[in-house]
Amino acid sequence: MRILVIEDDKEVVGYIEKGLRELGFTVDTASDGKDGLFLATTETYDAIITDRMLPGVEGLTILNALRASDIQTPVLVLSALSSVEERVKGLKAGADDYLIKPFAFEELVARLEVMIARSKPAGAEQTKLQCFDLEMDLLARTVTRSGQSVELQTREFKLLEYLLRHQGQVVTRTMLLENVWDYNFDPQTNIIDVHISRLRQKISPNSDTQLIETVRGAGYRMQAPT
Amino acid sequence: MTEALTRYSRSSSLALGALLAGLMLLGVGFAAYFIVFASEETFVEEADTAILAEMRTARSVAERGHAPLQAWFNDALTNNPLGFLYALKGADSLTISGNIATWPADNVVVVKEGLIRFEYASAPSHEHRVAVARIMTLPDGRFLLVGRDVTSLNTAQWFAQTFGWVMIALFVSFAVACLIVGWYVANRMNRIADTANRIINTGNLSERVPVDSSWDDLSKLSAVLNRLLGELETTMLGVKSVSDSIAHDLRTPLTRLRGDLDRLPDSDARDQLLGEVDNILNIFTSLLRITSIETERRKSAFADVQVEELLGDVVEMYEPLAEDKALTLELACVPSCIYGDRDLLFQLFSNLLDNAIKFTGDGGVTIDATVDHNFVRVSVCDTGQGISPAEREKVLRRFYRVDKSRSQSGNGLGLAMVAAIVDLHRARLELAEGKDGSGLCCHLTFERVS
């Protein structure tokens, strides 16, 4: 996996670069907009992470230039401009995701992986999702664990579906809020955790094999036990 | 449609225009009456009365014999101060005497029973004139014509009627002009008001009042308003850029700090520090969010929001939390619709519900949504410790916490955010005690969309 990071803050670049290398990514960096645009258009990357306020060429201008020349590399915009308005502006310019500074590194990685997975050509639309002995039938809208039927409410079903679709990837609380609840807001309490623990109880009543794992400081990961 | 009509009917200039137009139409009525009054009949009636009187005299003279009649006739012809027309025609219908040259034959119009109108040439000057007359048969078989010249009356009548019509035309065009001027002014005023209204509602200060000409006072008013808007926009942009740079300049180092902490080896101290940093960042995010809600007054995300759907989602989200604390959570909701930002409204109710659950030890939380004419009232009530009346105003301030010991988690910004969102939606928030005197009830009143 080859990632391009366009960011003028050296510490942030170092932080991202080091973290991504540890996870096995190949990382190229550019410290201004001009270099970034040059690299983005001449080299091939799996994903691009770009800041918005950059010396030289602005982040969204790079994005526009890429999309105009039909380069569909997934782009994650990283910015301190946090209003919904700015976010919409970024997504409209062709960004695949928009992450607000300050961010936790885990949040960045989680979003990056989901974004890259999404950009790969998908197979036929799945009607069944599976993880270990947990099965979800999207047409009949039923869930079974080791053949035993599990009763879920609509929202819990949606939550489980999202986790199953991103098996092996870390999904953060913000990602869940955005994708499962479809409301953009800041919960005052760790309300997501409560919902996850409820879901856990429902899919593993005997708490023998946990399928949803908490990733400290980041979020959750659904994975078959090894 | 009716709204559009009200907007015009409430305009003073259009009302004045309509009033003037009404007065003009009164003038039209007056002129029309004048025309009717000046109609032929009135004048002819007078002439006819005079003719009939003269005829009665002639008849009584004729009864006395041929000679007295001839004498009367000659006398009438020579001594004729009132300008009567007389003519005598023999039974053979050939000879004629009198002050008209020919006996009326062609172009005779019967005005009414026995009264005719005809054109004639006056005896001495042969000019064309118009007269009305009556004809009677004398006892000796001759015909006597007594008539009156109405040429001058006709002319006067023609003048009067033309004058009347000209007045009507003038009055009608004045009335139309008044209405047009009134409508034009009202229309421009409404456009200025509309723009100003839109700016207040959307908070979009880059919009301007349209200025299409520069000669009149309304254009000047528009130009002044536009300058005012320009000044406001500059100020607002200043505030916005300051908060944006604060966001950028303070949050970036915090990002780094969090990153550095994250890379430290696992330990309880590290987790505690990370929690502290996250807390600072949360306060920061909330604070910036409140500021942006208050200053930007952005309404671009406003749309019709179904209250029962939104409250259902909030309740569903908080149900597990309430269950964990063994609290009941009840929702009673009448379907209704309000105009607002669904994300912010969700934030509002989630903050209220979060507080209600947090500060209630046992009992439960109820949410009620009712429709009252043009308003939707939503009440979030709990059976918790409540807030004393003295503190109810203060809790809406930033960082104010009732819980002085700060033993509960939270940053004291939840209700401040609620207040900002309520204000943005032009809603009303009232804090009161619960029905049985304990707990806290938050009553919200929104304008309803029907």
XYZ file of C-alpha atoms in Angstrom:
676
model
C 0.000 0.000 0.000
C 1.420 3.322 -1.058
C 0.219 6.493 0.582
C 0.970 10.144 -0.208
C 0.839 12.598 2.690
C 0.656 16.304 1.803
C 1.033 18.353 4.996
C 3.151 21.363 5.930
C 3.343 20.698 9.676
C 6.514 18.629 10.054
C 5.496 17.095 13.357
C 2.153 15.944 12.038
C 3.874 14.507 8.947
C 6.408 12.692 11.124
C 3.655 11.343 13.334
C 1.600 10.024 10.413
C 4.596 8.749 8.489
C 6.054 6.836 11.416
C 2.715 5.332 12.360
C 1.834 4.252 8.835
C 5.319 2.757 8.214
C 4.931 0.688 11.387
C 1.698 -0.668 9.935
C 3.480 -1.631 6.731
C 2.465 1.216 4.439
C 4.862 2.866 2.014
C 4.683 6.606 2.626
C 5.682 9.542 0.411
C 5.446 13.044 1.817
C 5.189 16.530 0.390
C 5.470 19.652 2.512
C 3.804 22.110 0.137
C 0.955 22.120 -2.305
C 3.071 22.351 -5.431
C 5.165 19.248 -4.644
C 2.043 17.443 -3.505
C 0.179 18.123 -6.718
C 3.227 17.054 -8.731
C 3.577 13.737 -6.893
C -0.158 13.070 -6.907
C -0.437 13.489 -10.651
C 2.783 11.714 -11.672
C 2.918 8.761 -9.277
C 0.320 6.100 -8.478
C -0.950 5.827 -4.894
C -3.531 3.736 -3.080
C -4.631 6.773 -1.133
C -3.743 10.418 -0.569
C -3.943 12.322 2.711
C -3.894 16.085 2.321
C -4.094 19.114 4.556
C -6.245 22.062 3.456
C -4.234 25.137 4.371
C -1.004 24.532 2.514
C 1.720 26.862 1.275
C 1.613 27.190 -2.509
C -1.392 25.293 -3.727
C -4.380 24.869 -1.396
C -5.523 21.336 -0.517
C -8.910 21.532 -2.202
C -7.267 22.925 -5.350
C -5.069 19.802 -5.499
C -8.203 17.714 -5.098
C -10.001 19.582 -7.865
C -6.989 19.244 -10.156
C -6.825 15.480 -9.520
C -10.499 14.915 -10.190
C -10.354 17.164 -13.257
C -7.588 15.025 -14.739
C -9.627 11.907 -13.937
C -7.378 10.537 -11.208
C -9.746 8.672 -8.871
C -7.288 7.862 -6.067
C -9.216 8.034 -2.756
C -8.395 11.265 -0.930
C -8.760 11.958 2.777
C -8.776 15.635 3.639
C -7.243 16.537 6.955
C -8.156 19.932 8.277
C -8.627 22.108 11.305
C -11.576 23.759 9.561
C -14.257 21.896 11.419
C -17.608 23.410 10.495
C -20.139 21.288 8.678
C -19.961 23.854 5.891
C -16.227 23.282 5.378
C -16.698 19.577 5.556
C -19.384 19.649 2.873
C -17.110 21.874 0.770
C -14.381 19.254 1.011
C -16.635 16.333 0.170
C -18.142 18.249 -2.730
C -14.660 18.908 -4.125
C -14.288 15.131 -4.439
C -12.802 14.071 -1.113
C -13.711 10.539 0.011
C -13.481 11.411 3.670
C -12.879 14.476 5.808
C -11.091 14.243 9.128
C -10.913 17.128 11.528
C -7.736 18.036 13.368
C -6.913 17.151 15.993
C -7.382 13.501 15.266
C -6.320 10.282 16.884
C -3.960 8.273 14.727
C -6.223 5.236 15.058
C -9.108 7.244 13.642
C -6.988 8.179 10.642
C -5.913 4.585 9.992
C -9.430 3.244 10.398
C -10.803 5.719 7.900
C -7.899 5.180 5.526
C -8.431 1.417 5.432
C -12.168 1.671 4.911
C -11.569 4.222 2.176
C -9.009 2.046 0.358
C -11.197 -1.059 0.653
C -14.097 0.862 -0.804
C -12.086 2.064 -3.784
C -11.218 -1.487 -4.844
C -13.689 -2.953 -7.336
C -16.327 -4.791 -5.337
C -17.745 -8.162 -6.275
C -21.418 -8.932 -6.676
C -23.672 -7.387 -4.026
C -23.618 -9.679 -1.032
C -26.835 -10.981 0.442
C -25.155 -12.817 3.319
C -22.494 -11.598 5.699
C -20.562 -13.906 7.944
C -18.013 -13.763 10.712
C -16.959 -17.001 12.356
C -20.232 -18.653 13.437
C -22.276 -15.462 13.135
C -24.378 -15.172 10.003
C -26.463 -12.299 8.742
C -29.033 -12.670 5.977
C -29.567 -9.243 4.463
C -32.663 -10.252 2.509
C -34.542 -12.065 5.245
C -33.034 -9.621 7.771
C -32.193 -12.399 10.195
C -29.113 -13.081 12.295
C -27.981 -16.453 13.639
C -25.155 -17.377 15.951
C -24.067 -21.035 15.725
C -27.427 -21.696 14.097
C -29.303 -20.040 16.982
C -31.513 -17.154 15.960
C -30.628 -13.734 17.427
C -33.323 -11.076 17.841
C -32.094 -7.605 16.978
C -33.752 -4.199 16.758
C -33.469 -2.240 13.505
C -30.614 -0.051 14.713
C -28.723 -2.982 16.227
C -29.076 -4.819 12.930
C -27.641 -1.810 11.102
C -24.797 -1.561 13.599
C -23.935 -5.224 13.241
C -24.164 -4.995 9.467
C -21.694 -2.101 9.412
C -19.264 -4.017 11.641
C -19.597 -7.142 9.497
C -19.008 -5.217 6.301
C -15.779 -3.836 7.769
C -14.498 -7.033 9.339
C -10.892 -6.898 10.380
C -10.877 -3.120 10.135
C -11.010 -0.736 13.045
C -14.169 1.353 13.074
C -14.197 4.404 15.327
C -17.085 5.783 17.343
C -17.405 8.777 15.032
C -17.593 6.479 12.007
C -20.398 4.532 13.680
C -22.293 7.725 14.533
C -22.009 8.953 10.980
C -22.861 5.677 9.265
C -25.226 3.841 11.569
C -27.112 6.686 13.233
C -26.791 9.188 10.413
C -26.694 12.151 12.781
C -23.743 14.469 12.956
C -23.467 15.362 16.624
C -21.178 15.128 19.657
C -22.516 12.747 22.270
C -21.884 14.006 25.800
C -21.421 10.459 27.071
C -19.920 7.306 25.675
C -23.325 6.299 24.381
C -21.863 4.241 21.531
C -20.093 1.995 24.027
C -23.424 1.241 25.681
C -24.922 0.202 22.363
C -21.912 -1.967 21.520
C -22.001 -3.769 24.855
C -25.718 -4.407 24.376
C -25.048 -5.823 20.916
C -22.273 -8.000 22.322
C -24.647 -9.436 24.894
C -27.192 -10.235 22.239
C -24.834 -11.987 19.825
C -22.901 -13.880 22.463
C -25.234 -14.473 25.385
C -22.844 -16.947 26.950
C -19.900 -14.619 26.341
C -17.835 -17.547 25.180
C -16.332 -16.193 21.998
C -16.323 -12.417 21.631
C -16.471 -11.263 18.019
C -16.416 -7.508 18.651
C -13.148 -6.430 20.113
C -12.464 -3.018 21.679
C -9.416 -1.321 20.234
C -8.148 0.937 22.973
C -8.070 4.624 22.089
C -9.592 3.958 18.705
C -12.830 2.039 18.491
C -13.973 -1.451 17.689
C -13.027 -4.301 15.413
C -15.083 -7.279 14.383
C -12.946 -10.326 13.900
C -13.231 -14.098 13.962
C -11.201 -15.550 16.876
C -7.897 -17.037 15.730
C -51.472 33.548 -2.628
C -53.380 35.079 0.282
C -50.057 35.779 1.943
C -48.860 37.607 -1.155
C -52.083 39.607 -1.154
C -51.729 40.529 2.509
C -48.212 41.726 1.854
C -49.561 44.153 -0.721
C -52.705 45.138 1.147
C -50.600 46.072 4.176
C -48.520 48.512 2.130
C -49.159 52.189 2.921
C -48.188 53.387 -0.554
C -50.498 50.927 -2.229
C -53.282 51.848 0.212
C -52.783 55.537 -0.623
C -52.781 54.669 -4.334
C -56.005 52.734 -3.885
C -57.577 55.613 -1.933
C -56.698 58.100 -4.676
C -57.934 55.667 -7.291
C -61.199 55.389 -5.351
C -61.571 59.195 -5.279
C -60.891 59.279 -9.004
C -63.591 56.695 -9.564
C -66.000 58.920 -7.592
C -65.062 61.639 -10.080
C -65.879 59.229 -12.893
C -69.305 58.639 -11.365
C -69.889 62.356 -11.099
C -68.893 62.924 -14.716
C -71.121 60.053 -15.816
C -74.057 61.620 -13.964
C -73.252 64.907 -15.654
C -73.382 63.232 -19.049
C -76.718 61.631 -18.309
C -78.070 64.927 -17.020
C -76.882 66.746 -20.108
C -78.618 64.252 -22.338
C -80.850 65.420 -25.125
C -84.096 64.601 -23.352
C -83.647 67.246 -20.691
C -83.107 70.003 -23.218
C -85.752 68.752 -25.623
C -88.275 68.464 -22.807
C -87.912 72.160 -22.078
C -88.294 73.087 -25.740
C -91.343 70.832 -26.002
C -93.052 72.494 -23.051
C -92.601 75.919 -24.687
C -93.878 74.560 -28.020
C -96.965 73.036 -26.417
C -97.786 76.346 -24.686
C -97.456 78.238 -27.962
C -99.631 75.656 -29.695
C -102.370 76.027 -27.111
C -102.436 79.784 -27.830
C -102.514 79.110 -31.589
C -105.392 76.652 -31.215
C -107.510 79.035 -29.193
C -106.844 81.833 -31.728
C -107.634 79.501 -34.655
C -111.003 78.657 -33.147
C -111.984 82.286 -33.547
C -111.528 82.192 -37.341
C -109.112 82.556 -40.199
C -108.345 86.253 -39.872
C -107.399 86.279 -36.171
C -105.089 83.359 -36.786
C -103.380 85.089 -39.697
C -102.986 88.202 -37.541
C -101.551 86.131 -34.677
C -99.237 84.337 -37.109
C -97.895 87.542 -38.606
C -97.504 89.066 -35.181
C -95.672 86.005 -33.918
C -93.303 86.103 -36.889
C -92.387 89.721 -36.511
C -92.399 89.839 -32.753
C -90.465 86.705 -31.868
C -88.048 87.358 -28.968
C -87.793 83.693 -27.993
C -86.828 82.491 -31.503
C -89.809 80.241 -32.194
C -90.130 78.735 -35.621
C -93.482 79.097 -37.348
C -94.681 77.768 -40.666
C -98.080 77.518 -42.325
C -98.749 75.109 -45.131
C -101.811 74.920 -47.286
C -103.837 71.750 -47.596
C -102.520 71.396 -51.164
C -99.095 71.011 -49.517
C -97.422 73.374 -51.949
C -97.358 76.879 -50.531
C -95.550 77.647 -47.337
C -95.130 80.763 -45.277
C -93.137 81.337 -42.100
C -89.556 81.699 -41.009
C -88.275 78.403 -42.369
C -87.602 77.983 -46.042
C -88.969 74.479 -46.606
C -91.503 72.243 -44.916
C -89.702 69.376 -43.127
C -89.941 66.324 -45.319
C -86.736 64.334 -45.456
C -84.438 63.660 -42.447
C -87.258 63.954 -39.974
C -86.790 62.044 -36.758
C -89.670 61.417 -34.422
C -88.340 62.258 -30.961
C -91.517 61.313 -29.149
C -95.288 61.275 -29.680
C -96.042 64.261 -31.955
C -92.632 65.835 -31.603
C -90.233 65.742 -34.531
C -86.682 66.830 -35.044
C -85.494 68.044 -38.390
C -82.760 69.951 -40.083
C -83.671 73.136 -41.855
C -82.197 76.095 -43.558
C -83.015 79.367 -41.751
C -84.946 81.794 -43.849
C -82.583 84.728 -44.243
C -79.101 83.179 -44.109
C -79.743 79.623 -45.298
C -77.410 78.097 -42.754
C -77.974 74.518 -41.582
C -79.756 74.330 -38.303
C -81.536 71.772 -36.178
C -84.959 72.235 -34.635
C -87.730 70.328 -32.870
C -91.342 71.032 -33.695
C -94.970 69.990 -33.450
C -97.446 70.177 -36.292
C -101.196 70.720 -35.901
C -104.024 70.727 -38.403
C -105.993 73.954 -38.337
C -109.823 73.959 -38.625
C -109.516 75.270 -42.193
C -107.368 72.298 -43.222
C -104.017 74.020 -43.220
C -101.063 72.800 -41.186
C -99.345 74.917 -38.566
C -95.839 74.104 -37.441
C -94.486 75.504 -34.219
C -90.917 74.693 -33.405
C -87.808 75.775 -31.589
C -84.304 75.952 -32.785
C -82.110 73.608 -30.738
C -78.826 74.073 -32.635
C -77.162 75.986 -29.798
C -78.583 73.568 -27.240
C -77.201 70.696 -29.258
C -73.794 72.324 -29.349
C -73.862 72.929 -25.597
C -74.925 69.366 -25.038
C -72.134 68.103 -27.274
C -69.609 70.175 -25.296
C -70.970 68.924 -22.006
C -70.825 65.297 -23.101
C -67.364 65.579 -24.576
C -66.213 67.306 -21.409
C -67.756 64.477 -19.376
C -66.038 61.815 -21.415
C -62.708 63.604 -21.245
C -63.097 63.814 -17.470
C -63.889 60.117 -17.289
C -60.858 59.259 -19.393
C -58.649 61.472 -17.234
C -60.012 60.125 -13.969
C -59.653 56.526 -15.093
C -56.099 57.051 -16.253
C -55.266 58.877 -12.978
C -56.772 55.982 -11.050
C -54.728 53.466 -13.033
C -51.610 55.604 -12.571
C -52.207 55.796 -8.801
C -52.561 52.032 -8.576
C -49.451 51.468 -10.690
C -47.356 53.883 -8.618
C -48.684 52.333 -5.407
C -47.980 48.825 -6.634
C -44.510 49.800 -7.871
C -43.510 51.330 -4.558
C -45.053 48.446 -2.575
C -43.302 45.944 -4.798
C -39.895 47.546 -4.319
C -40.435 47.919 -0.589
C -41.402 44.268 -0.397
C -38.280 43.272 -2.285
C -36.081 45.186 0.127
C -37.947 43.682 3.087
C -37.705 40.197 1.559
C -33.969 40.445 1.106
C -33.480 41.767 4.626
C -35.691 38.992 5.952
C -33.808 36.318 4.039
C -30.506 37.629 5.370
C -31.806 37.523 8.945
C -33.206 34.028 8.447
C -30.299 32.444 6.623
C -27.523 34.528 8.136
C -26.124 34.856 4.638
C -24.551 38.295 4.857
C -23.119 38.177 1.350
C -26.548 38.780 -0.117
C -27.477 42.296 -1.253
C -30.632 44.260 -1.874
C -31.104 44.586 -5.647
C -30.499 48.147 -6.898
C -31.901 48.586 -10.420
C -31.943 52.359 -10.732
C -30.333 55.273 -8.976
C -32.691 58.196 -9.276
C -35.173 57.706 -6.467
C -35.234 57.595 -2.679
C -35.873 53.835 -2.582
C -32.695 53.145 -4.551
C -30.833 55.352 -2.109
C -32.315 53.371 0.774
C -31.230 50.124 -0.899
C -27.722 51.457 -1.422
C -27.472 52.495 2.250
C -28.754 49.076 3.363
C -26.179 47.398 1.132
C -23.383 49.461 2.661
C -24.620 48.481 6.115
C -24.637 44.815 5.095
C -21.117 45.181 3.727
C -19.909 46.562 7.070
C -21.643 43.747 8.951
C -20.155 41.140 6.655
C -16.638 42.476 7.179
C -17.119 42.358 10.942
C -18.537 38.851 10.844
C -15.734 37.622 8.623
C -13.316 39.071 11.153
C -14.926 37.093 13.984
C -15.035 33.982 11.835
C -11.408 34.174 10.795
C -10.310 34.725 14.394
C -12.125 31.599 15.552
C -10.869 29.665 12.541
C -7.287 30.589 13.322
C -7.791 29.762 16.989
C -9.093 26.400 15.848
C -6.105 25.915 13.620
C -3.394 27.327 15.875
C -4.474 25.783 19.158
C -5.776 22.471 18.018
C -2.752 21.543 15.950
C -0.339 21.545 18.898
C -2.949 19.586 20.853
C -2.962 17.014 18.065
C 0.768 16.677 18.423
C 0.545 16.347 22.180
C -2.032 13.622 21.801
C 0.145 11.883 19.220
C 3.195 12.044 21.477
C 1.232 10.681 24.414
C -0.149 7.925 22.264
C 3.322 6.704 21.424
C 4.362 6.342 25.073
C 4.542 2.796 26.419
C 1.297 1.446 27.872
C 0.593 2.570 31.417
C -2.263 3.848 33.568
C -0.674 7.297 33.626
C -0.660 7.393 29.848
C -4.331 6.457 29.656
C -5.170 9.086 32.239
C -3.244 11.760 30.343
C -4.881 10.747 27.080
C -8.253 11.064 28.759
C -7.331 14.550 29.990
C -6.231 15.672 26.535
C -9.392 14.257 24.988
C -11.408 16.127 27.581
C -9.669 19.419 26.749
C -10.271 18.773 23.072
C -13.945 18.015 23.699
C -14.414 21.229 25.651
C -12.682 23.036 22.839
C -14.866 21.452 20.179
C -18.042 22.200 22.125
C -16.994 25.790 22.751
C -16.158 26.422 19.115
C -19.375 24.760 18.092
C -21.462 26.984 20.391
C -19.640 30.058 19.115
C -20.198 29.082 15.529
C -23.897 28.369 16.133
C -24.255 31.751 17.827
C -22.288 33.899 15.409
C -22.667 32.320 12.018
C -26.392 31.692 12.356
C -26.115 29.301 9.458
C -29.433 28.034 8.267
C -28.358 26.331 5.066
C -29.043 22.899 6.571
C -32.565 23.915 7.657
C -35.380 21.728 6.385
C -38.670 20.323 7.582
C -37.997 17.907 10.433
C -40.548 15.320 11.591
C -40.589 15.676 15.371
C -41.810 12.141 16.121
C -39.065 10.650 13.952
C -36.323 12.758 15.516
C -37.483 12.137 19.093
C -37.869 8.437 18.318
C -34.234 8.317 17.206
C -33.020 10.217 20.279
C -34.987 7.989 22.621
C -33.757 4.887 20.850
C -30.201 6.110 21.258
C -30.550 6.767 24.993
C -32.759 3.842 25.914
C -29.875 1.490 26.824
C -28.317 4.175 29.014
C -31.587 4.625 30.916
C -32.029 0.874 31.205
C -28.542 0.516 32.666
C -29.541 2.963 35.405
C -32.932 1.179 35.800
C -34.796 4.334 34.780
C -37.960 4.367 32.713
C -37.845 6.329 29.465
C -41.212 7.220 27.974
C -42.042 9.016 24.786
C -45.514 10.395 23.980
C -45.521 12.176 20.703
C -48.093 13.650 18.357
C -46.894 13.668 14.737
C -45.797 17.181 13.843
C -43.270 19.020 11.784
C -40.871 21.862 12.593
C -38.344 23.750 10.486
C -34.767 23.283 11.588
C -31.357 21.637 11.349
C -31.862 17.955 12.143
C -28.284 17.401 13.346
C -28.475 20.357 15.725
C -31.950 19.364 16.921
C -30.675 15.866 17.592
C -27.797 17.405 19.539
C -30.263 19.530 21.508
C -32.496 16.662 22.580
C -29.582 14.319 23.181
C -28.008 16.904 25.525
C -31.296 17.307 27.404
C -31.840 13.574 27.640
C -28.252 12.978 28.642
C -28.597 15.484 31.493
C -31.965 14.082 32.547
C -30.583 10.544 32.779
C -27.371 11.712 34.414
C -29.123 13.641 37.209
C -31.914 11.192 37.938
C -31.259 8.570 40.573
C -34.495 6.675 40.349
C -37.813 7.123 38.642
C -37.699 8.016 34.997
C -37.633 10.479 32.158
C -40.629 11.378 30.004
C -40.681 13.179 26.710
C -43.940 14.743 25.575
C -44.577 16.397 22.261
C -47.888 18.143 21.727
C -49.276 20.430 19.071
C -50.853 23.680 20.193
C -52.240 25.698 17.255
C -49.158 26.952 15.430
C -46.677 25.638 17.957
C -45.079 22.356 18.827
C -44.307 21.957 22.498
C -41.772 19.378 23.600
C -41.211 18.728 27.288
C -38.371 16.669 28.697
C -39.137 15.909 32.346
C -37.208 13.898 34.873
C -37.701 12.875 38.492
C -34.208 13.854 39.513
C -32.887 16.472 41.912
C -34.119 19.435 39.826
C -32.652 22.917 39.666
C -33.577 25.646 42.142
C -35.400 28.636 40.553
C -32.450 30.897 41.345
C -30.113 28.762 39.306
C -32.324 28.113 36.294
C -31.093 31.166 34.370
C -27.469 30.509 35.224
C -27.314 26.924 34.024
C -27.667 28.135 30.463
C -24.335 29.965 30.749
C -21.143 28.390 29.614
C -19.211 26.355 32.181
C -21.845 26.893 34.878
C -22.458 23.761 36.869
C -25.068 23.229 39.551
C -23.010 20.385 40.897
C -20.405 22.520 42.667
C -18.355 19.551 43.714
C -18.082 18.636 40.018
C -18.412 15.009 40.924
C -20.473 14.284 37.834
C -18.750 14.064 34.506
C -19.458 16.781 31.963
C -18.006 20.098 31.022
C -20.844 22.514 31.799
C -21.398 23.254 28.150
C -24.320 20.945 27.422
C -27.084 23.393 28.332
C -25.172 26.340 26.855
C -25.225 24.474 23.562
C -28.919 23.752 24.039
C -29.544 27.470 24.563
C -27.574 28.364 21.418
C -29.470 25.835 19.299
C -32.823 26.970 20.736
C -31.924 30.560 19.893
C -30.909 29.656 16.335
C -34.284 28.006 15.835
C -36.160 30.987 17.320
C -37.657 28.562 19.764
C -38.302 29.141 23.465
C -36.817 27.203 26.348
C -38.316 27.260 29.797
C -36.948 25.380 32.785
C -39.501 24.476 35.418
C -40.061 21.931 38.135
C -41.829 18.665 37.438
C -45.553 18.113 37.848
C -45.365 16.941 41.439
C -42.883 19.649 42.385
C -39.755 17.574 42.061
C -37.362 17.002 39.224
C -36.757 19.228 36.228
C -38.913 19.910 33.199
C -37.479 21.524 30.086
C -40.308 22.966 28.009
C -39.437 23.815 24.443
C -41.742 25.685 22.086
C -41.119 25.594 18.349
C -43.022 27.168 15.528
C -44.971 24.488 13.770
C -44.853 23.767 10.054
C -48.299 22.718 8.894
